[in-house]
Amino acid sequence: MDTLRLVIDYASAFVLPAIIVGFPLYGMIRKVRVYEEFVEGAKEGFNVAVMIIPYLIAILFAIGMFRASGALEFLTNGLRPILGAVGIPAEIVPMGIIRPLTGSGSAAIVLDMIGVYGEDSILVKMAATMFGSTETTFYVIAVYFGAVNIRKTRHAVPAGLIADIFAMFVAVYVVLLLFG
């Protein structure tokens, strides 16, 4: 296990520099005007950001109501026995529930957990791994599908939720494997 951890530590030191240097270098090799393309993409990004503001406000309001109503606490306590049977701590349930809804809400949950359990606790490592390995499925669907006026999401919601649930379980077990 120590060898795997050592390999991961060494590999992670090179990933970000490789990306930062690799993409522009690849663009230059392909004779793409990298800076100009970046600026053009930034302009488009600003326009998209303005278009999604109403959807963003709606989803953040709904999440605030969910947390303030006590429904999140009720659901966490209800799932505690089931999750305990499969080795998943109930303390990370709020992360599993909020993450498919919003990135900022799930970041707030990780910060709350850091305050309660400390930044080196296994629960915080599980929540942080979930944060990095799952998607804000409902947020993406509400914002991006709404921005382009797609009303029928068909298989996007079930596929996204299945991927999120699988990633959450894997995040817990990988953290237990590496740090447990």
PDB file of C-alpha atoms in Angstrom:
ATOM      1  CA  MET A   1       0.000   0.000   0.000  1.00  0.00           C
ATOM      2  CA  ASP A   2       2.882   2.365   0.739  1.00  0.00           C
ATOM      3  CA  THR A   3       4.253   1.781  -2.773  1.00  0.00           C
ATOM      4  CA  LEU A   4       0.915   2.738  -4.336  1.00  0.00           C
ATOM      5  CA  ARG A   5       0.736   5.879  -2.211  1.00  0.00           C
ATOM      6  CA  LEU A   6       4.313   6.786  -3.183  1.00  0.00           C
ATOM      7  CA  VAL A   7       3.572   6.315  -6.899  1.00  0.00           C
ATOM      8  CA  ILE A   8       0.444   8.472  -6.605  1.00  0.00           C
ATOM      9  CA  ASP A   9       2.411  11.195  -4.788  1.00  0.00           C
ATOM     10  CA  TYR A  10       5.123  11.308  -7.461  1.00  0.00           C
ATOM     11  CA  ALA A  11       2.660  11.175 -10.360  1.00  0.00           C
ATOM     12  CA  SER A  12       0.497  13.946  -8.922  1.00  0.00           C
ATOM     13  CA  ALA A  13       3.499  16.282  -8.755  1.00  0.00           C
ATOM     14  CA  PHE A  14       3.791  16.154 -12.554  1.00  0.00           C
ATOM     15  CA  VAL A  15       0.150  16.190 -13.678  1.00  0.00           C
ATOM     16  CA  LEU A  16      -0.622  19.904 -13.301  1.00  0.00           C
ATOM     17  CA  PRO A  17       2.651  21.165 -14.840  1.00  0.00           C
ATOM     18  CA  ALA A  18       2.180  18.714 -17.717  1.00  0.00           C
ATOM     19  CA  ILE A  19      -1.298  20.080 -18.396  1.00  0.00           C
ATOM     20  CA  ILE A  20      -0.244  23.729 -18.108  1.00  0.00           C
ATOM     21  CA  VAL A  21       2.640  23.237 -20.514  1.00  0.00           C
ATOM     22  CA  GLY A  22       1.161  20.438 -22.613  1.00  0.00           C
ATOM     23  CA  PHE A  23      -2.009  22.078 -23.960  1.00  0.00           C
ATOM     24  CA  PRO A  24      -0.373  25.275 -25.240  1.00  0.00           C
ATOM     25  CA  LEU A  25       2.538  23.266 -26.615  1.00  0.00           C
ATOM     26  CA  TYR A  26       0.178  20.901 -28.425  1.00  0.00           C
ATOM     27  CA  GLY A  27      -1.700  23.902 -29.854  1.00  0.00           C
ATOM     28  CA  MET A  28       1.513  25.494 -31.054  1.00  0.00           C
ATOM     29  CA  ILE A  29       2.602  22.245 -32.735  1.00  0.00           C
ATOM     30  CA  ARG A  30      -0.790  22.111 -34.511  1.00  0.00           C
ATOM     31  CA  LYS A  31      -0.284  25.790 -35.535  1.00  0.00           C
ATOM     32  CA  VAL A  32      -3.281  26.991 -33.521  1.00  0.00           C
ATOM     33  CA  ARG A  33      -3.249  30.600 -32.349  1.00  0.00           C
ATOM     34  CA  VAL A  34      -3.521  29.558 -28.700  1.00  0.00           C
ATOM     35  CA  TYR A  35      -3.873  32.976 -27.061  1.00  0.00           C
ATOM     36  CA  GLU A  36      -6.450  34.245 -29.554  1.00  0.00           C
ATOM     37  CA  GLU A  37      -8.507  31.070 -29.195  1.00  0.00           C
ATOM     38  CA  PHE A  38      -8.335  31.385 -25.422  1.00  0.00           C
ATOM     39  CA  VAL A  39      -9.606  34.987 -25.535  1.00  0.00           C
ATOM     40  CA  GLU A  40     -12.425  34.003 -27.912  1.00  0.00           C
ATOM     41  CA  GLY A  41     -13.460  31.182 -25.582  1.00  0.00           C
ATOM     42  CA  ALA A  42     -13.407  33.556 -22.614  1.00  0.00           C
ATOM     43  CA  LYS A  43     -15.787  35.907 -24.456  1.00  0.00           C
ATOM     44  CA  GLU A  44     -18.189  33.038 -25.133  1.00  0.00           C
ATOM     45  CA  GLY A  45     -17.900  31.936 -21.517  1.00  0.00           C
ATOM     46  CA  PHE A  46     -18.968  35.350 -20.282  1.00  0.00           C
ATOM     47  CA  ASN A  47     -22.075  35.287 -22.494  1.00  0.00           C
ATOM     48  CA  VAL A  48     -22.995  31.813 -21.226  1.00  0.00           C
ATOM     49  CA  ALA A  49     -22.511  32.975 -17.632  1.00  0.00           C
ATOM     50  CA  VAL A  50     -24.999  35.801 -18.153  1.00  0.00           C
ATOM     51  CA  MET A  51     -27.531  33.414 -19.718  1.00  0.00           C
ATOM     52  CA  ILE A  52     -27.399  30.916 -16.836  1.00  0.00           C
ATOM     53  CA  ILE A  53     -27.852  33.371 -13.945  1.00  0.00           C
ATOM     54  CA  PRO A  54     -31.645  32.793 -13.581  1.00  0.00           C
ATOM     55  CA  TYR A  55     -31.165  29.011 -13.473  1.00  0.00           C
ATOM     56  CA  LEU A  56     -28.326  29.372 -10.993  1.00  0.00           C
ATOM     57  CA  ILE A  57     -30.428  31.503  -8.650  1.00  0.00           C
ATOM     58  CA  ALA A  58     -33.307  29.000  -8.807  1.00  0.00           C
ATOM     59  CA  ILE A  59     -31.163  25.966  -7.972  1.00  0.00           C
ATOM     60  CA  LEU A  60     -29.311  27.746  -5.148  1.00  0.00           C
ATOM     61  CA  PHE A  61     -32.620  28.870  -3.647  1.00  0.00           C
ATOM     62  CA  ALA A  62     -33.999  25.303  -3.747  1.00  0.00           C
ATOM     63  CA  ILE A  63     -30.888  23.914  -2.049  1.00  0.00           C
ATOM     64  CA  GLY A  64     -31.001  26.577   0.645  1.00  0.00           C
ATOM     65  CA  MET A  65     -34.623  25.650   1.357  1.00  0.00           C
ATOM     66  CA  PHE A  66     -33.740  21.938   1.508  1.00  0.00           C
ATOM     67  CA  ARG A  67     -31.006  22.529   4.083  1.00  0.00           C
ATOM     68  CA  ALA A  68     -32.949  25.087   6.135  1.00  0.00           C
ATOM     69  CA  SER A  69     -36.069  22.906   6.342  1.00  0.00           C
ATOM     70  CA  GLY A  70     -34.224  20.152   8.189  1.00  0.00           C
ATOM     71  CA  ALA A  71     -34.930  17.644   5.409  1.00  0.00           C
ATOM     72  CA  LEU A  72     -31.213  17.005   4.942  1.00  0.00           C
ATOM     73  CA  GLU A  73     -30.790  16.062   8.624  1.00  0.00           C
ATOM     74  CA  PHE A  74     -33.894  13.860   8.487  1.00  0.00           C
ATOM     75  CA  LEU A  75     -32.651  12.031   5.404  1.00  0.00           C
ATOM     76  CA  THR A  76     -29.167  11.570   6.866  1.00  0.00           C
ATOM     77  CA  ASN A  77     -30.539  10.012  10.041  1.00  0.00           C
ATOM     78  CA  GLY A  78     -32.898   7.787   8.058  1.00  0.00           C
ATOM     79  CA  LEU A  79     -30.090   6.414   5.889  1.00  0.00           C
ATOM     80  CA  ARG A  80     -27.658   5.831   8.765  1.00  0.00           C
ATOM     81  CA  PRO A  81     -28.562   2.139   9.409  1.00  0.00           C
ATOM     82  CA  ILE A  82     -28.538   1.185   5.719  1.00  0.00           C
ATOM     83  CA  LEU A  83     -25.214   2.864   4.999  1.00  0.00           C
ATOM     84  CA  GLY A  84     -23.650   1.503   8.162  1.00  0.00           C
ATOM     85  CA  ALA A  85     -24.349  -2.008   6.912  1.00  0.00           C
ATOM     86  CA  VAL A  86     -22.194  -1.413   3.820  1.00  0.00           C
ATOM     87  CA  GLY A  87     -19.437   0.433   5.663  1.00  0.00           C
ATOM     88  CA  ILE A  88     -20.240   3.996   4.635  1.00  0.00           C
ATOM     89  CA  PRO A  89     -20.231   6.608   7.404  1.00  0.00           C
ATOM     90  CA  ALA A  90     -23.493   8.559   7.652  1.00  0.00           C
ATOM     91  CA  GLU A  91     -21.529  11.768   8.226  1.00  0.00           C
ATOM     92  CA  ILE A  92     -20.787  11.995   4.496  1.00  0.00           C
ATOM     93  CA  VAL A  93     -24.429  11.609   3.444  1.00  0.00           C
ATOM     94  CA  PRO A  94     -24.935  15.395   3.175  1.00  0.00           C
ATOM     95  CA  MET A  95     -22.093  15.498   0.662  1.00  0.00           C
ATOM     96  CA  GLY A  96     -23.650  12.674  -1.327  1.00  0.00           C
ATOM     97  CA  ILE A  97     -27.004  14.436  -1.398  1.00  0.00           C
ATOM     98  CA  ILE A  98     -25.843  17.996  -2.089  1.00  0.00           C
ATOM     99  CA  ARG A  99     -23.044  17.239  -4.597  1.00  0.00           C
ATOM    100  CA  PRO A 100     -25.378  16.309  -7.492  1.00  0.00           C
ATOM    101  CA  LEU A 101     -27.213  19.576  -6.883  1.00  0.00           C
ATOM    102  CA  THR A 102     -24.521  22.231  -6.524  1.00  0.00           C
ATOM    103  CA  GLY A 103     -20.770  22.655  -6.435  1.00  0.00           C
ATOM    104  CA  SER A 104     -20.755  25.626  -4.072  1.00  0.00           C
ATOM    105  CA  GLY A 105     -23.110  23.881  -1.642  1.00  0.00           C
ATOM    106  CA  SER A 106     -20.950  20.781  -1.608  1.00  0.00           C
ATOM    107  CA  ALA A 107     -17.831  22.923  -1.124  1.00  0.00           C
ATOM    108  CA  ALA A 108     -19.556  24.465   1.893  1.00  0.00           C
ATOM    109  CA  ILE A 109     -20.240  20.980   3.256  1.00  0.00           C
ATOM    110  CA  VAL A 110     -16.565  20.052   2.905  1.00  0.00           C
ATOM    111  CA  LEU A 111     -15.617  23.262   4.737  1.00  0.00           C
ATOM    112  CA  ASP A 112     -18.132  22.496   7.494  1.00  0.00           C
ATOM    113  CA  MET A 113     -16.694  19.001   7.819  1.00  0.00           C
ATOM    114  CA  ILE A 114     -13.169  20.395   8.051  1.00  0.00           C
ATOM    115  CA  GLY A 115     -14.334  22.601  10.920  1.00  0.00           C
ATOM    116  CA  VAL A 116     -15.981  19.686  12.728  1.00  0.00           C
ATOM    117  CA  TYR A 117     -13.604  16.780  12.035  1.00  0.00           C
ATOM    118  CA  GLY A 118     -10.306  18.451  11.074  1.00  0.00           C
ATOM    119  CA  GLU A 119      -8.651  18.580   7.678  1.00  0.00           C
ATOM    120  CA  ASP A 120      -6.801  15.270   8.095  1.00  0.00           C
ATOM    121  CA  SER A 121      -9.806  13.169   9.106  1.00  0.00           C
ATOM    122  CA  ILE A 122     -10.831  10.260   6.956  1.00  0.00           C
ATOM    123  CA  LEU A 123     -14.375  11.684   6.658  1.00  0.00           C
ATOM    124  CA  VAL A 124     -13.043  14.908   5.134  1.00  0.00           C
ATOM    125  CA  LYS A 125     -10.847  12.905   2.764  1.00  0.00           C
ATOM    126  CA  MET A 126     -13.914  10.934   1.667  1.00  0.00           C
ATOM    127  CA  ALA A 127     -15.956  14.093   1.139  1.00  0.00           C
ATOM    128  CA  ALA A 128     -13.137  15.818  -0.741  1.00  0.00           C
ATOM    129  CA  THR A 129     -12.666  12.761  -2.962  1.00  0.00           C
ATOM    130  CA  MET A 130     -16.408  12.748  -3.668  1.00  0.00           C
ATOM    131  CA  PHE A 131     -16.193  16.444  -4.491  1.00  0.00           C
ATOM    132  CA  GLY A 132     -13.502  15.811  -7.066  1.00  0.00           C
ATOM    133  CA  SER A 133     -14.873  12.621  -8.578  1.00  0.00           C
ATOM    134  CA  THR A 134     -18.567  13.429  -9.019  1.00  0.00           C
ATOM    135  CA  GLU A 135     -20.557  15.924 -11.043  1.00  0.00           C
ATOM    136  CA  THR A 136     -23.206  18.462 -10.130  1.00  0.00           C
ATOM    137  CA  THR A 137     -25.729  16.580 -12.232  1.00  0.00           C
ATOM    138  CA  PHE A 138     -28.894  18.564 -11.500  1.00  0.00           C
ATOM    139  CA  TYR A 139     -27.021  21.853 -11.659  1.00  0.00           C
ATOM    140  CA  VAL A 140     -25.551  20.974 -15.064  1.00  0.00           C
ATOM    141  CA  ILE A 141     -28.912  19.858 -16.387  1.00  0.00           C
ATOM    142  CA  ALA A 142     -30.807  22.858 -15.009  1.00  0.00           C
ATOM    143  CA  VAL A 143     -28.273  25.401 -16.147  1.00  0.00           C
ATOM    144  CA  TYR A 144     -26.928  24.094 -19.440  1.00  0.00           C
ATOM    145  CA  PHE A 145     -29.992  22.307 -20.730  1.00  0.00           C
ATOM    146  CA  GLY A 146     -32.036  25.358 -19.723  1.00  0.00           C
ATOM    147  CA  ALA A 147     -29.615  27.738 -21.433  1.00  0.00           C
ATOM    148  CA  VAL A 148     -30.163  25.992 -24.768  1.00  0.00           C
ATOM    149  CA  ASN A 149     -33.893  25.368 -24.170  1.00  0.00           C
ATOM    150  CA  ILE A 150     -33.772  21.576 -23.934  1.00  0.00           C
ATOM    151  CA  ARG A 151     -36.876  20.509 -22.032  1.00  0.00           C
ATOM    152  CA  LYS A 152     -36.680  16.700 -22.313  1.00  0.00           C
ATOM    153  CA  THR A 153     -33.535  15.421 -20.646  1.00  0.00           C
ATOM    154  CA  ARG A 154     -34.301  11.802 -21.556  1.00  0.00           C
ATOM    155  CA  HIS A 155     -31.499   9.650 -20.165  1.00  0.00           C
ATOM    156  CA  ALA A 156     -29.242  12.438 -18.907  1.00  0.00           C
ATOM    157  CA  VAL A 157     -30.603  12.499 -15.337  1.00  0.00           C
ATOM    158  CA  PRO A 158     -30.567   8.727 -14.702  1.00  0.00           C
ATOM    159  CA  ALA A 159     -27.154   8.312 -16.327  1.00  0.00           C
ATOM    160  CA  GLY A 160     -25.697  11.214 -14.359  1.00  0.00           C
ATOM    161  CA  LEU A 161     -27.117   9.986 -11.056  1.00  0.00           C
ATOM    162  CA  ILE A 162     -25.921   6.432 -11.616  1.00  0.00           C
ATOM    163  CA  ALA A 163     -22.429   7.740 -12.353  1.00  0.00           C
ATOM    164  CA  ASP A 164     -22.542   9.987  -9.255  1.00  0.00           C
ATOM    165  CA  ILE A 165     -23.688   7.195  -6.937  1.00  0.00           C
ATOM    166  CA  PHE A 166     -21.045   4.821  -8.269  1.00  0.00           C
ATOM    167  CA  ALA A 167     -18.339   7.491  -7.912  1.00  0.00           C
ATOM    168  CA  MET A 168     -19.428   8.221  -4.331  1.00  0.00           C
ATOM    169  CA  PHE A 169     -19.146   4.577  -3.314  1.00  0.00           C
ATOM    170  CA  VAL A 170     -15.802   4.237  -5.054  1.00  0.00           C
ATOM    171  CA  ALA A 171     -14.564   7.436  -3.376  1.00  0.00           C
ATOM    172  CA  VAL A 172     -15.365   6.020   0.066  1.00  0.00           C
ATOM    173  CA  TYR A 173     -13.735   2.672  -0.612  1.00  0.00           C
ATOM    174  CA  VAL A 174     -10.633   4.155  -2.276  1.00  0.00           C
ATOM    175  CA  VAL A 175     -10.087   6.495   0.677  1.00  0.00           C
ATOM    176  CA  LEU A 176     -10.529   3.550   3.038  1.00  0.00           C
ATOM    177  CA  LEU A 177      -8.056   1.557   0.956  1.00  0.00           C
ATOM    178  CA  LEU A 178      -5.427   4.316   0.880  1.00  0.00           C
ATOM    179  CA  PHE A 179      -5.912   5.933   4.295  1.00  0.00           C
ATOM    180  CA  GLY A 180      -8.061   3.558   6.346  1.00  0.00           C
TER     181      GLY A 180
END
